Amino acid sequence: MKKFNIRKVLDGLTASSSSASPQPGNRENDTIQENLQSEHFQLCKTVRHGFPYQPSAMAFDPVQKILAIGTQSGALRLFGRAGVECYCQHESGSAVIQLQFLINEGALVSALADDSIHLWNLRQKLPAVLHSLKFNRERITFLHLPFQSKWLYVGTERGNIHIVNVESFTLSGYVIMWNKAIELSSKTHPGPVVHISDNPMDEGKLLIGFECGIVVLWDLRTKKADYRYNYDEAIHSVAWHHEGKQFVCSHSDGTLTIWNIRTPAKPAQIITPHGKQPKDGKKPEPCKPILKVEYKTTRAGDPFMVLSGGLSYDTVGRRACLTVMHGKSTAVLEMDYPIVDFLTLCETPYPNDFQEPYAVVILLEKDLVVIDLAQIGYPIFENPYPLTLHESPVTCCEYFADCPAELIPAFYSVGSRQKRQGYSKKEWPVSGGNWGQGTQSYPEIIITGHADGSIKFWDASAIMLQVLYKLKTAKVFEKARSKEDKPSTDIVDEDPFAIQMLSWCPESRMLCVAGVSAHVIIYRFSKQEVTTEVVQLLEVRMPYELNDVDSPEAAGEQTPAVSTPGASSSPQTALPPVQTHPSTSSNSSDGPRDNVPCLKVRCSPLKQSPGYQVDLVVQLLWVSGEPPQQITSLALNSAYGLVVFGNSNGLAVVDYFQKTLLMNVGVQELHGSADPFQRQPRSPRKARQPSGGGGLCDANDGSNAAEDRCKSPTSGSASPCNSDEENKHQNFIDKMKSKSRRFSKTVANDFAKMSRKLSTIPDQKQDSAAERIHRRRSVPHKKRVCCIKSTAEASRSPAKSPIFRNLSAPEFYAKDSSFSRSRSSSVTSLEREAREVISSFHFSETMGRKGEAVAGPSLWVGTSQGNMLVLPLTVPPSSDLRMQQAPAVSFGGAVTRLKGGVLTMATLDSVGAPLLPPYEVWYDPNLPDEREEKDRWKRRRPATPPGGQEGAAETHYIVLCSEKQAEVLVLPSQNSVFKHNITEASFVLRADVVQMPAGSCIACFCANGHIMALSLPSLRPLLDVNYLPLTDMRIARTFCFSNLGQALYLTSPTEIQRMTYSQETCDNLQEMLCELFTPVETPEAPNRGFFKGLFGGGAQSLDREDLFGEVAAGKASRSLAQHIPGPGGMEGMKGAASGVVGELARTRMALDERGQKLGELEERTAAMMASADSFSKHAHDMMLKYKDKKWYQL
């Protein structure tokens, strides 16, 4: 704090000496009370949403109705009813190969690829491992846990079977060795154990399936095999008939063999479900392996046989299928993705009763499907979980906490019309668990942008996630009907409609989207369906800056920039690029592509459903064979009616009310001639005077461009704009094209750039490779051209719509372009490191000019070189004037410079509270009555902040955060009052100014995994936790903070991880989490019937304790497996032992307690009887003593 006071005094002296007016000098040193302290922060994960990435195993509890899914990374996802989800992770990270529920016990056994098994306690909200057992000498291949048993059978790769007590997680001395199981039935090793199950009618008979094709029925009591069944094809799975007299095996040749247990010589029936039956009676042609089969019976009809695989080999390219055989009918259900596993859900958990299957859960590689077996056609159930997150790869993410309450109902009303039809009418069968009883009630919305151009709005309130509404931005553009329609150039993108970034105003519901094809779409929200005859289109030409142009001409020759501040281009005055540049507006191979957008806007009428509807499309154009640069920053303000976007060429300000371009200026022109900062040269060639790099589009510059004279704000000189210059440069461009293709192939990937950035000292960039490589240049052009034209005119252009390459999902821009993809074939990664790029915007109503006393609209601009500039705005006060008069944009100059690229900006009022930009309350644009009333609902910040003194000069603070530093400036003096170095060895990936219940702060996520929070305005460190080292570019692209201590990121291509950095939320997390286990009575066992009980035809039980216990079987070898106590704790152990598995121990304990209590009661009764006898004796003695005495003798 001592350092802070000295700086404040010096800044106050500087401000008072530079200006004699009493504007801010006497108030900027006022002490601001900050309520946020370190105690308000704590970091923890809350919940994970989405489809489990790379699933590998599945299990279902038929009593608790809970579904468990394991993944190849060792994760466990548990699902119940809608909103009941849980995530937990094995510490080893090994793949889950099998899962087994302890049915109705609140426990789960998992087997991993590292030959370990684990017991999970599900009776607590955060499941924990109670016990682990690590096998040392054998590989685990199969698990089987009989219903209501505490003994787990473990099959191994050597063909042996070990038995584990799940209560103590210790091995039994009872072992079934493979050589004793097969004896002389095979001369070779039978292979791994692929199946274990007990006979439904006799628990003492164990069916063991070996991979080679041998099945053994083992008698547990006599410790020998009863029957052995041989087949010459490998076995994949085995399933019992519930009567225990038959079982079916699936084989690698696509056949099913049905065996009678008392006839081991040959199978009773051989079925090839998808094989062609030859007429001569020969064996059918082999098919693909049947990976799994399940055999389920019903009381009233034929049994069901469900299997995966087994298709004929001639079905090349056919998708994975699930086959349902019921009686004489066979249904083949095609799946969108390969099948990982499936389970048939039945009414009873008892294997010796009619199963009565009602659904099949199918786990696919990227989806979870449940089909209804009870309805004709086997319809699927509507999935209540947010598993469609990855329907198209997520390319960007935004998180909005504490949104207006009416948003979620509005999105739900328009999104409910988008739901598919044809689902099963029954309720979702996975219905276990209970919701949490959280106190968090504020609405939260997550917006995800996807590679196919779609945008999804999710309700994220109360740590749940449900899709509300889906917007398809690709509908605005024409789609290629054939391969001939696609661009034939080498600049090709698999996802031309992918969402790059978005800007959303929750209050006005205005949405602005930027795509990878250098397009911006502005949407309005309406509850009415409309048909748009012509989509409004605004085309913007943003050439390269002059320093990026390598011209063979002398340095003295210049081409000017159009530089009229505040000028606009209207639909009446702007001409199409085809008329402005007739010589270069073709897409032929003779000349470079010019004045052509990357995508073609559809020219037919567009039917727009209720929801978000297109208001304006803005497209950047090709310039002399160079594709437009991808958009790196985007902002929208609904009160001003402005959208601003920027890239490596400059920025453009669009008025979406009047559909005009207000400003189109290059980065250097933003600085102007009074640029106080010395930037590194962009190339080893001679420096050139800036010209032609950009400017402001003049409304009167559409017709005779060759004769116009324009003045540049940087040079102040005028020079003619001759169209012959383009012809002079044509041969030079062709030469440079061939060179640039070699450079484009050397673009490093994102991780290489990141590691170079982390290890390179910034001062050593002077001798970088960028200064030793000739870069591809583009020709300076006469002016920046914008035009608004109908899509009908655009469709008449003979040019095809080129698109440019994006290797996967587009990346947000960060410093040195560490997280930006290759923009085009002509721009290498080294070029982008040297080019200054627009990195962030911030609309604010504050003092934009230095020394200005009255707050007004302004736009603050941050660049990748750490420069921050301000553009004051002049906005008409009323909507009537606003529709007639466009806002004016002027230059305010550079304000300050930070280390690293500017990531975020915010404005604070005089008391340090966030000063939010004004907004316009939503109105339906298709209802005229609401449109007329909108003015009185326009919300603006009050002129005097609360608590301010009348007549006193207003003081604001501007907060800046870059990749290295954070700084707070006081306005209007623009003096720095606080500065903090966030990191030296790393860099900040994402920073947001967020509001907490006790105040506001800056939340930062660094590439080294640290999450930090800084107080405002003093920038005191409040939180610094090493949370998540950057291991994937996906995290950097999707990490975002929100208000009230919420944050999220895409932890895998299919999953969103939500987290909190709020102490209050962490304290209430237990209440908010769902409960997986609910007390449910186990269904009654099936009735054996009179005759079965009389003649012994029912199921025979087995006392496994007598066979597998330490007394009968002895102890297992200590070197075989190692027992590892889990971190579940005593509470979890008590919970796990409270089910049927611990019933025996509890019963014994209860009996002991009861006996002890009865003994105590007997002793108490005897004592009471003795006391009564004594009392009676004393009473009798007293009576005899006083019997003959008078009252006066007493």
XYZ file of N, CA, C and O in Angstrom, residues 107-253:
588
model
N -23.270 -48.742 -4.748
C -21.840 -49.000 -4.935
C -21.610 -49.490 -6.359
O -22.520 -50.033 -7.015
N -20.394 -49.299 -6.842
C -20.035 -49.643 -8.215
C -18.608 -50.163 -8.228
O -17.722 -49.603 -7.577
N -18.387 -51.250 -8.987
C -17.053 -51.814 -9.149
C -16.583 -51.495 -10.563
O -17.319 -51.710 -11.538
N -15.367 -50.988 -10.679
C -14.790 -50.662 -11.987
C -13.492 -51.425 -12.169
O -12.704 -51.575 -11.231
N -13.281 -51.910 -13.384
C -12.032 -52.582 -13.755
C -11.325 -51.725 -14.791
O -11.941 -51.293 -15.767
N -10.021 -51.490 -14.591
C -9.253 -50.618 -15.470
C -8.245 -51.429 -16.278
O -7.919 -52.573 -15.950
N -7.727 -50.785 -17.293
C -6.752 -51.427 -18.161
C -5.410 -51.639 -17.476
O -4.573 -52.386 -17.988
N -5.180 -50.987 -16.352
C -3.932 -51.203 -15.613
C -4.063 -52.350 -14.609
O -3.262 -52.457 -13.677
N -5.078 -53.198 -14.794
C -5.290 -54.404 -13.993
C -5.595 -54.075 -12.537
O -5.110 -54.732 -11.615
N -6.393 -53.055 -12.349
C -6.853 -52.710 -11.009
C -8.373 -52.673 -11.001
O -9.006 -52.362 -12.013
N -8.954 -53.029 -9.851
C -10.397 -52.920 -9.673
C -10.643 -52.007 -8.487
O -9.860 -51.969 -7.530
N -11.750 -51.255 -8.562
C -12.032 -50.230 -7.563
C -13.493 -50.329 -7.148
O -14.368 -50.612 -7.968
N -13.735 -50.063 -5.878
C -15.097 -50.025 -5.333
C -15.449 -48.577 -5.034
O -14.793 -47.923 -4.213
N -16.498 -48.068 -5.713
C -16.935 -46.680 -5.562
C -18.166 -46.629 -4.671
O -19.088 -47.427 -4.814
N -18.162 -45.677 -3.776
C -19.326 -45.425 -2.927
C -20.181 -44.347 -3.579
O -19.744 -43.209 -3.741
N -21.403 -44.698 -3.946
C -22.313 -43.766 -4.606
C -23.343 -43.200 -3.642
O -24.252 -42.487 -4.073
N -23.203 -43.493 -2.362
C -24.168 -42.991 -1.396
C -23.854 -41.572 -0.947
O -24.612 -41.005 -0.156
N -22.784 -41.014 -1.394
C -22.451 -39.633 -1.094
C -22.506 -38.832 -2.390
O -22.393 -39.380 -3.481
N -22.688 -37.521 -2.268
C -22.910 -36.691 -3.453
C -21.690 -36.637 -4.349
O -21.819 -36.507 -5.571
N -20.523 -36.712 -3.753
C -19.300 -36.805 -4.535
C -18.744 -38.205 -4.363
O -18.111 -38.504 -3.342
N -18.979 -39.119 -5.303
C -18.534 -40.510 -5.138
C -17.034 -40.592 -4.908
O -16.253 -39.807 -5.451
N -16.654 -41.567 -4.087
C -15.237 -41.749 -3.751
C -14.916 -43.236 -3.750
O -15.801 -44.090 -3.585
N -13.627 -43.539 -3.959
C -13.167 -44.923 -3.977
C -12.996 -45.405 -2.540
O -12.299 -44.776 -1.739
N -13.629 -46.534 -2.211
C -13.487 -47.124 -0.880
C -12.299 -48.076 -0.815
O -11.539 -48.069 0.138
N -12.179 -48.945 -1.839
C -11.099 -49.929 -1.874
C -10.587 -50.039 -3.308
O -11.320 -49.804 -4.271
N -9.339 -50.437 -3.415
C -8.742 -50.751 -4.712
C -7.916 -52.017 -4.575
O -7.354 -52.296 -3.495
N -7.850 -52.773 -5.637
C -7.060 -54.007 -5.656
C -6.282 -54.029 -6.963
O -6.876 -54.000 -8.045
N -4.965 -54.052 -6.853
C -4.093 -54.011 -8.023
C -3.473 -55.395 -8.242
O -2.740 -55.900 -7.400
N -3.803 -55.996 -9.389
C -3.235 -57.294 -9.732
C -1.834 -57.089 -10.299
O -1.616 -56.222 -11.148
N -0.917 -57.926 -9.859
C 0.484 -57.760 -10.240
C 0.926 -58.723 -11.328
O 1.774 -58.386 -12.153
N 0.386 -59.910 -11.338
C 0.909 -60.945 -12.244
C -0.047 -61.331 -13.359
O 0.332 -62.062 -14.262
N -1.281 -60.855 -13.320
C -2.251 -61.247 -14.343
C -3.035 -60.038 -14.825
O -3.247 -59.076 -14.076
N -3.461 -60.096 -16.084
C -4.235 -59.028 -16.705
C -5.718 -59.334 -16.566
O -6.171 -60.436 -16.871
N -6.490 -58.361 -16.143
C -7.935 -58.534 -15.959
C -8.639 -58.421 -17.321
O -8.374 -57.494 -18.095
N -9.541 -59.357 -17.584
C -10.294 -59.339 -18.847
C -11.801 -59.316 -18.640
O -12.527 -58.835 -19.513
N -12.313 -59.823 -17.504
C -13.762 -59.885 -17.339
C -14.115 -59.904 -15.852
O -13.385 -60.469 -15.023
N -15.260 -59.260 -15.516
C -15.790 -59.252 -14.158
C -17.213 -59.794 -14.162
O -17.954 -59.604 -15.127
N -17.572 -60.456 -13.075
C -18.965 -60.870 -12.895
C -19.295 -60.844 -11.415
O -18.592 -61.435 -10.590
N -20.367 -60.126 -11.076
C -20.843 -60.037 -9.701
C -22.293 -60.506 -9.677
O -23.183 -59.806 -10.166
N -22.580 -61.683 -9.123
C -23.968 -62.171 -9.060
C -24.839 -61.253 -8.220
O -24.367 -60.559 -7.310
N -26.131 -61.223 -8.540
C -27.073 -60.391 -7.815
C -27.146 -60.836 -6.350
O -27.245 -62.017 -6.051
N -27.068 -59.865 -5.451
C -27.127 -60.073 -4.004
C -26.003 -60.986 -3.511
O -26.198 -61.830 -2.637
N -24.833 -60.813 -4.085
C -23.657 -61.570 -3.659
C -22.535 -60.601 -3.337
O -22.448 -59.510 -3.915
N -21.673 -61.015 -2.419
C -20.520 -60.181 -2.076
C -19.233 -60.734 -2.671
O -18.160 -60.225 -2.381
N -19.327 -61.751 -3.513
C -18.139 -62.368 -4.098
C -18.082 -62.037 -5.585
O -18.998 -62.347 -6.337
N -17.006 -61.406 -5.974
C -16.797 -60.933 -7.343
C -15.854 -61.878 -8.068
O -14.758 -62.175 -7.588
N -16.273 -62.374 -9.240
C -15.439 -63.248 -10.062
C -14.615 -62.368 -11.013
O -15.161 -61.497 -11.705
N -13.319 -62.617 -11.060
C -12.401 -61.844 -11.897
C -11.702 -62.803 -12.860
O -10.924 -63.673 -12.436
N -11.987 -62.677 -14.154
C -11.316 -63.477 -15.174
C -10.089 -62.761 -15.686
O -10.051 -61.524 -15.775
N -9.060 -63.522 -16.040
C -7.786 -62.936 -16.444
C -7.376 -63.405 -17.831
O -7.977 -64.306 -18.413
N -6.320 -62.776 -18.308
C -5.812 -63.095 -19.636
C -5.195 -64.495 -19.686
O -5.177 -65.133 -20.738
N -4.720 -64.997 -18.582
C -4.142 -66.338 -18.538
C -5.205 -67.435 -18.509
O -4.871 -68.612 -18.579
N -6.451 -67.057 -18.384
C -7.519 -68.039 -18.353
C -7.927 -68.449 -16.958
O -8.769 -69.352 -16.809
N -7.364 -67.840 -15.927
C -7.710 -68.171 -14.550
C -8.829 -67.265 -14.049
O -9.060 -66.168 -14.586
N -9.500 -67.733 -12.985
C -10.564 -66.957 -12.357
C -10.258 -66.841 -10.872
O -10.077 -67.845 -10.185
N -10.199 -65.588 -10.411
C -9.981 -65.294 -9.003
C -11.264 -64.714 -8.417
O -12.105 -64.173 -9.138
N -11.398 -64.817 -7.125
C -12.622 -64.409 -6.443
C -12.262 -63.381 -5.376
O -11.348 -63.597 -4.569
N -12.986 -62.252 -5.397
C -12.700 -61.122 -4.514
C -13.912 -60.869 -3.630
O -15.055 -60.841 -4.107
N -13.649 -60.689 -2.348
C -14.688 -60.270 -1.401
C -14.837 -58.758 -1.497
O -13.925 -58.003 -1.162
N -15.995 -58.278 -1.992
C -16.149 -56.842 -2.231
C -16.327 -56.062 -0.930
O -16.227 -54.826 -0.947
N -16.621 -56.732 0.176
C -16.718 -56.007 1.442
C -15.344 -55.594 1.952
O -15.152 -54.458 2.379
N -14.410 -56.516 1.904
C -13.063 -56.216 2.386
C -12.065 -56.018 1.259
O -10.942 -55.582 1.500
N -12.479 -56.302 0.051
C -11.630 -56.227 -1.129
C -10.342 -57.033 -0.946
O -9.239 -56.568 -1.209
N -10.542 -58.262 -0.519
C -9.437 -59.198 -0.377
C -9.689 -60.407 -1.252
O -10.841 -60.768 -1.522
N -8.620 -61.035 -1.679
C -8.731 -62.201 -2.547
C -9.010 -63.459 -1.733
O -8.474 -63.639 -0.630
N -9.849 -64.312 -2.302
C -10.100 -65.617 -1.699
C -9.042 -66.605 -2.178
O -8.429 -66.439 -3.241
N -8.808 -67.622 -1.378
C -7.875 -68.666 -1.782
C -8.448 -69.603 -2.827
O -7.717 -70.429 -3.397
N -9.735 -69.462 -3.127
C -10.389 -70.299 -4.144
C -10.025 -69.751 -5.522
O -10.348 -68.612 -5.861
N -9.368 -70.544 -6.349
C -8.948 -70.139 -7.693
C -9.344 -71.239 -8.671
O -9.150 -72.426 -8.398
N -9.908 -70.834 -9.798
C -10.220 -71.771 -10.879
C -9.112 -71.641 -11.925
O -9.025 -70.613 -12.613
N -8.262 -72.635 -12.024
C -7.147 -72.602 -12.959
C -7.616 -73.084 -14.334
O -8.449 -73.985 -14.450
N -7.042 -72.498 -15.364
C -7.491 -72.799 -16.726
C -7.227 -74.256 -17.102
O -8.015 -74.876 -17.810
N -6.125 -74.805 -16.637
C -5.807 -76.181 -17.028
C -6.767 -77.180 -16.389
O -7.110 -78.202 -16.982
N -7.237 -76.898 -15.177
C -8.226 -77.766 -14.567
C -9.589 -77.593 -15.220
O -10.403 -78.521 -15.247
N -9.855 -76.388 -15.721
C -11.157 -76.132 -16.333
C -11.304 -76.872 -17.659
O -12.346 -77.465 -17.952
N -10.256 -76.872 -18.482
C -10.382 -77.504 -19.807
C -9.836 -78.923 -19.817
O -10.230 -79.743 -20.650
N -8.913 -79.243 -18.926
C -8.248 -80.545 -18.858
C -7.763 -80.958 -20.248
O -6.983 -80.254 -20.881
N -8.235 -82.091 -20.761
C -7.730 -82.603 -22.043
C -8.604 -82.214 -23.223
O -8.443 -82.755 -24.313
N -9.550 -81.298 -23.012
C -10.440 -80.936 -24.128
C -9.733 -80.109 -25.183
O -10.211 -79.994 -26.305
N -8.576 -79.530 -24.860
C -7.833 -78.730 -25.826
C -6.347 -78.947 -25.592
O -5.897 -79.071 -24.451
N -5.601 -79.015 -26.680
C -4.159 -79.219 -26.578
C -3.409 -77.900 -26.395
O -2.212 -77.910 -26.143
N -4.104 -76.805 -26.609
C -3.461 -75.491 -26.506
C -4.143 -74.672 -25.432
O -5.205 -75.031 -24.904
N -3.520 -73.532 -25.113
C -4.086 -72.611 -24.126
C -5.399 -72.047 -24.659
O -5.482 -71.627 -25.812
N -6.436 -72.015 -23.842
C -7.741 -71.576 -24.343
C -7.858 -70.081 -24.556
O -8.857 -69.610 -25.115
N -6.874 -69.320 -24.121
C -6.941 -67.871 -24.290
C -7.564 -67.183 -23.094
O -7.879 -67.803 -22.076
N -7.770 -65.891 -23.182
C -8.329 -65.134 -22.054
C -9.764 -65.548 -21.754
O -10.478 -66.087 -22.604
N -10.171 -65.250 -20.536
C -11.567 -65.439 -20.151
C -12.378 -64.273 -20.705
O -12.079 -63.105 -20.426
N -13.385 -64.587 -21.512
C -14.211 -63.543 -22.120
C -15.603 -63.497 -21.505
O -16.374 -62.565 -21.790
N -15.957 -64.505 -20.695
C -17.287 -64.481 -20.094
C -17.289 -65.307 -18.809
O -16.655 -66.363 -18.739
N -18.020 -64.805 -17.793
C -18.281 -65.527 -16.554
C -19.724 -65.236 -16.151
O -20.145 -64.067 -16.146
N -20.479 -66.273 -15.839
C -21.832 -66.092 -15.306
C -22.255 -67.364 -14.613
O -21.816 -68.457 -14.976
N -23.103 -67.217 -13.595
C -23.606 -68.396 -12.912
C -24.948 -68.806 -13.505
O -25.679 -67.975 -14.058
N -25.258 -70.080 -13.377
C -26.525 -70.601 -13.880
C -27.674 -69.938 -13.135
O -27.675 -69.894 -11.898
N -28.649 -69.368 -13.867
C -29.744 -68.677 -13.177
C -30.482 -69.553 -12.173
O -31.022 -69.042 -11.191
N -30.510 -70.857 -12.413
C -31.234 -71.760 -11.527
C -30.336 -72.480 -10.520
O -30.850 -73.181 -9.645
N -29.047 -72.349 -10.659
C -28.137 -73.038 -9.745
C -26.887 -72.177 -9.566
O -26.021 -72.102 -10.436
N -26.803 -71.492 -8.450
C -25.675 -70.600 -8.209
C -24.369 -71.345 -8.037
O -23.301 -70.755 -8.091
N -24.446 -72.665 -7.855
C -23.221 -73.445 -7.709
C -22.585 -73.835 -9.019
O -21.507 -74.446 -9.023
N -23.215 -73.531 -10.141
C -22.671 -73.853 -11.466
C -22.262 -72.557 -12.164
O -23.075 -71.638 -12.334
N -20.987 -72.484 -12.547
C -20.421 -71.273 -13.157
C -20.083 -71.559 -14.610
O -19.395 -72.542 -14.920
N -20.560 -70.698 -15.514
C -20.288 -70.845 -16.942
C -19.102 -69.955 -17.303
O -19.135 -68.742 -17.086
N -18.064 -70.562 -17.839
C -16.824 -69.850 -18.165
C -16.601 -69.950 -19.670
O -16.557 -71.058 -20.229
N -16.455 -68.807 -20.330
C -16.192 -68.778 -21.757
C -14.772 -68.329 -22.034
O -14.316 -67.290 -21.524
N -14.046 -69.139 -22.833
C -12.682 -68.790 -23.233
C -12.697 -68.295 -24.676
O -13.538 -68.696 -25.484
N -11.725 -67.470 -24.995
C -11.713 -66.815 -26.304
C -11.617 -67.813 -27.458
O -12.173 -67.579 -28.531
N -10.956 -68.943 -27.249
C -10.709 -69.877 -28.354
C -11.981 -70.569 -28.833
O -12.011 -71.144 -29.914
N -13.051 -70.519 -28.044
C -14.279 -71.179 -28.430
C -14.729 -72.238 -27.459
O -15.746 -72.901 -27.698
N -14.018 -72.450 -26.368
C -14.379 -73.442 -25.357
C -15.204 -72.773 -24.267
O -14.868 -71.698 -23.776
N -16.314 -73.444 -23.905
C -17.149 -73.018 -22.796
C -17.184 -74.146 -21.781
O -17.371 -75.316 -22.150
N -17.003 -73.805 -20.509
C -16.939 -74.799 -19.434
C -18.009 -74.479 -18.408
O -18.152 -73.317 -17.988
N -18.793 -75.489 -18.018
C -19.730 -75.364 -16.908
C -19.056 -75.946 -15.665
O -18.889 -77.159 -15.540
N -18.658 -75.076 -14.746
C -17.840 -75.438 -13.594
C -18.722 -75.592 -12.356
O -19.568 -74.733 -12.068
N -18.500 -76.689 -11.640
C -19.207 -76.928 -10.393
C -18.353 -76.366 -9.254
O -17.249 -76.861 -8.980
N -18.871 -75.333 -8.604
C -18.109 -74.678 -7.550
C -17.942 -75.568 -6.327
O -16.934 -75.470 -5.613
N -18.916 -76.436 -6.083
C -18.838 -77.268 -4.879
C -17.796 -78.377 -5.042
O -16.965 -78.605 -4.159
N -17.859 -79.078 -6.175
C -16.943 -80.211 -6.395
C -15.607 -79.779 -6.985
O -14.685 -80.606 -7.098
N -15.511 -78.526 -7.408
C -14.281 -77.968 -7.980
C -13.825 -78.753 -9.212
O -12.645 -79.060 -9.386
N -14.782 -79.042 -10.079
C -14.448 -79.695 -11.345
C -15.493 -79.311 -12.368
O -16.583 -78.805 -12.032
N -15.167 -79.563 -13.637
C -16.055 -79.190 -14.735
C -17.111 -80.267 -14.932
O -16.800 -81.464 -14.975
N -18.374 -79.833 -15.082
C -19.463 -80.762 -15.395
C -19.511 -81.039 -16.892
O -19.604 -82.197 -17.310
N -19.477 -79.966 -17.694
C -19.563 -80.128 -19.152
C -18.591 -79.143 -19.805
O -18.267 -78.084 -19.256
N -18.145 -79.538 -21.009
C -17.303 -78.671 -21.831
C -17.904 -78.620 -23.225
O -18.238 -79.662 -23.793
N -17.995 -77.382 -23.768
C -18.641 -77.185 -25.064
C -17.600 -76.587 -26.007
O -17.002 -75.540 -25.706
N -17.376 -77.230 -27.149
C -16.350 -76.810 -28.101
C -16.980 -76.324 -29.391
O -17.917 -76.945 -29.903
N -16.440 -75.205 -29.893
C -16.834 -74.683 -31.204
C -15.583 -74.108 -31.853
O -14.708 -73.562 -31.151
N -15.495 -74.239 -33.151
C -14.238 -73.891 -33.830
C -14.106 -72.414 -34.172
O -13.240 -72.049 -34.961
N -14.942 -71.569 -33.622
C -14.834 -70.128 -33.847
C -14.708 -69.422 -32.496
O -15.262 -69.875 -31.489
N -13.980 -68.327 -32.506
C -13.741 -67.574 -31.271
C -15.045 -67.035 -30.701
O -15.968 -66.664 -31.432
N -15.104 -66.983 -29.391
C -16.289 -66.497 -28.678
C -16.087 -65.036 -28.279
O -15.006 -64.646 -27.845
N -17.163 -64.261 -28.424
C -17.139 -62.867 -27.993
C -18.030 -62.625 -26.779
O -17.725 -61.758 -25.952
N -19.147 -63.325 -26.683
C -20.030 -63.140 -25.534
C -20.920 -64.361 -25.376
O -21.080 -65.167 -26.305
N -21.518 -64.502 -24.164
C -22.398 -65.618 -23.832
C -23.582 -65.056 -23.062
O -23.423 -64.103 -22.269
N -24.778 -65.620 -23.268
C -25.976 -65.177 -22.560
C -26.830 -66.393 -22.208
O -26.972 -67.325 -23.010
N -27.420 -66.373 -21.001
C -28.256 -67.464 -20.503
C -29.722 -67.245 -20.856
O -30.207 -66.107 -20.920
N -30.451 -68.368 -21.042
C -31.901 -68.353 -20.957
C -32.255 -68.377 -19.472
O -31.573 -69.016 -18.670
N -33.331 -67.698 -19.074
C -33.585 -67.520 -17.648
C -33.881 -68.840 -16.934
O -33.757 -68.920 -15.704
N -34.241 -69.899 -17.659
C -34.513 -71.187 -17.021
C -33.240 -71.976 -16.735
O -33.288 -73.014 -16.072
N -32.107 -71.507 -17.240
C -30.839 -72.153 -16.949
C -30.612 -73.450 -17.685
O -29.689 -74.210 -17.325
N -31.400 -73.746 -18.727
C -31.221 -74.984 -19.481
C -30.520 -74.745 -20.804
O -30.043 -75.693 -21.425
N -30.470 -73.487 -21.256
C -29.833 -73.146 -22.529
C -29.018 -71.878 -22.366
O -29.298 -71.032 -21.511
N -28.019 -71.764 -23.217
C -27.279 -70.503 -23.336
C -26.891 -70.321 -24.794
O -26.850 -71.279 -25.578
N -26.614 -69.085 -25.161
C -26.270 -68.748 -26.537
C -24.907 -68.066 -26.547
O -24.580 -67.291 -25.648
N -24.105 -68.378 -27.564
C -22.771 -67.793 -27.733
C -22.721 -67.032 -29.052
O -23.297 -67.472 -30.061
N -22.014 -65.912 -29.058
C -21.768 -65.172 -30.302
C -20.315 -65.380 -30.703
O -19.420 -65.407 -29.850
N -20.104 -65.538 -32.015
C -18.789 -65.936 -32.507
C -18.254 -64.924 -33.520
O -18.960 -64.054 -34.023
N -16.975 -65.124 -33.821
C -16.262 -64.194 -34.698
C -16.637 -64.339 -36.159
O -16.287 -63.481 -36.968
N -17.340 -65.426 -36.537
C -17.744 -65.598 -37.931
C -19.171 -65.133 -38.180
O -19.761 -65.440 -39.219
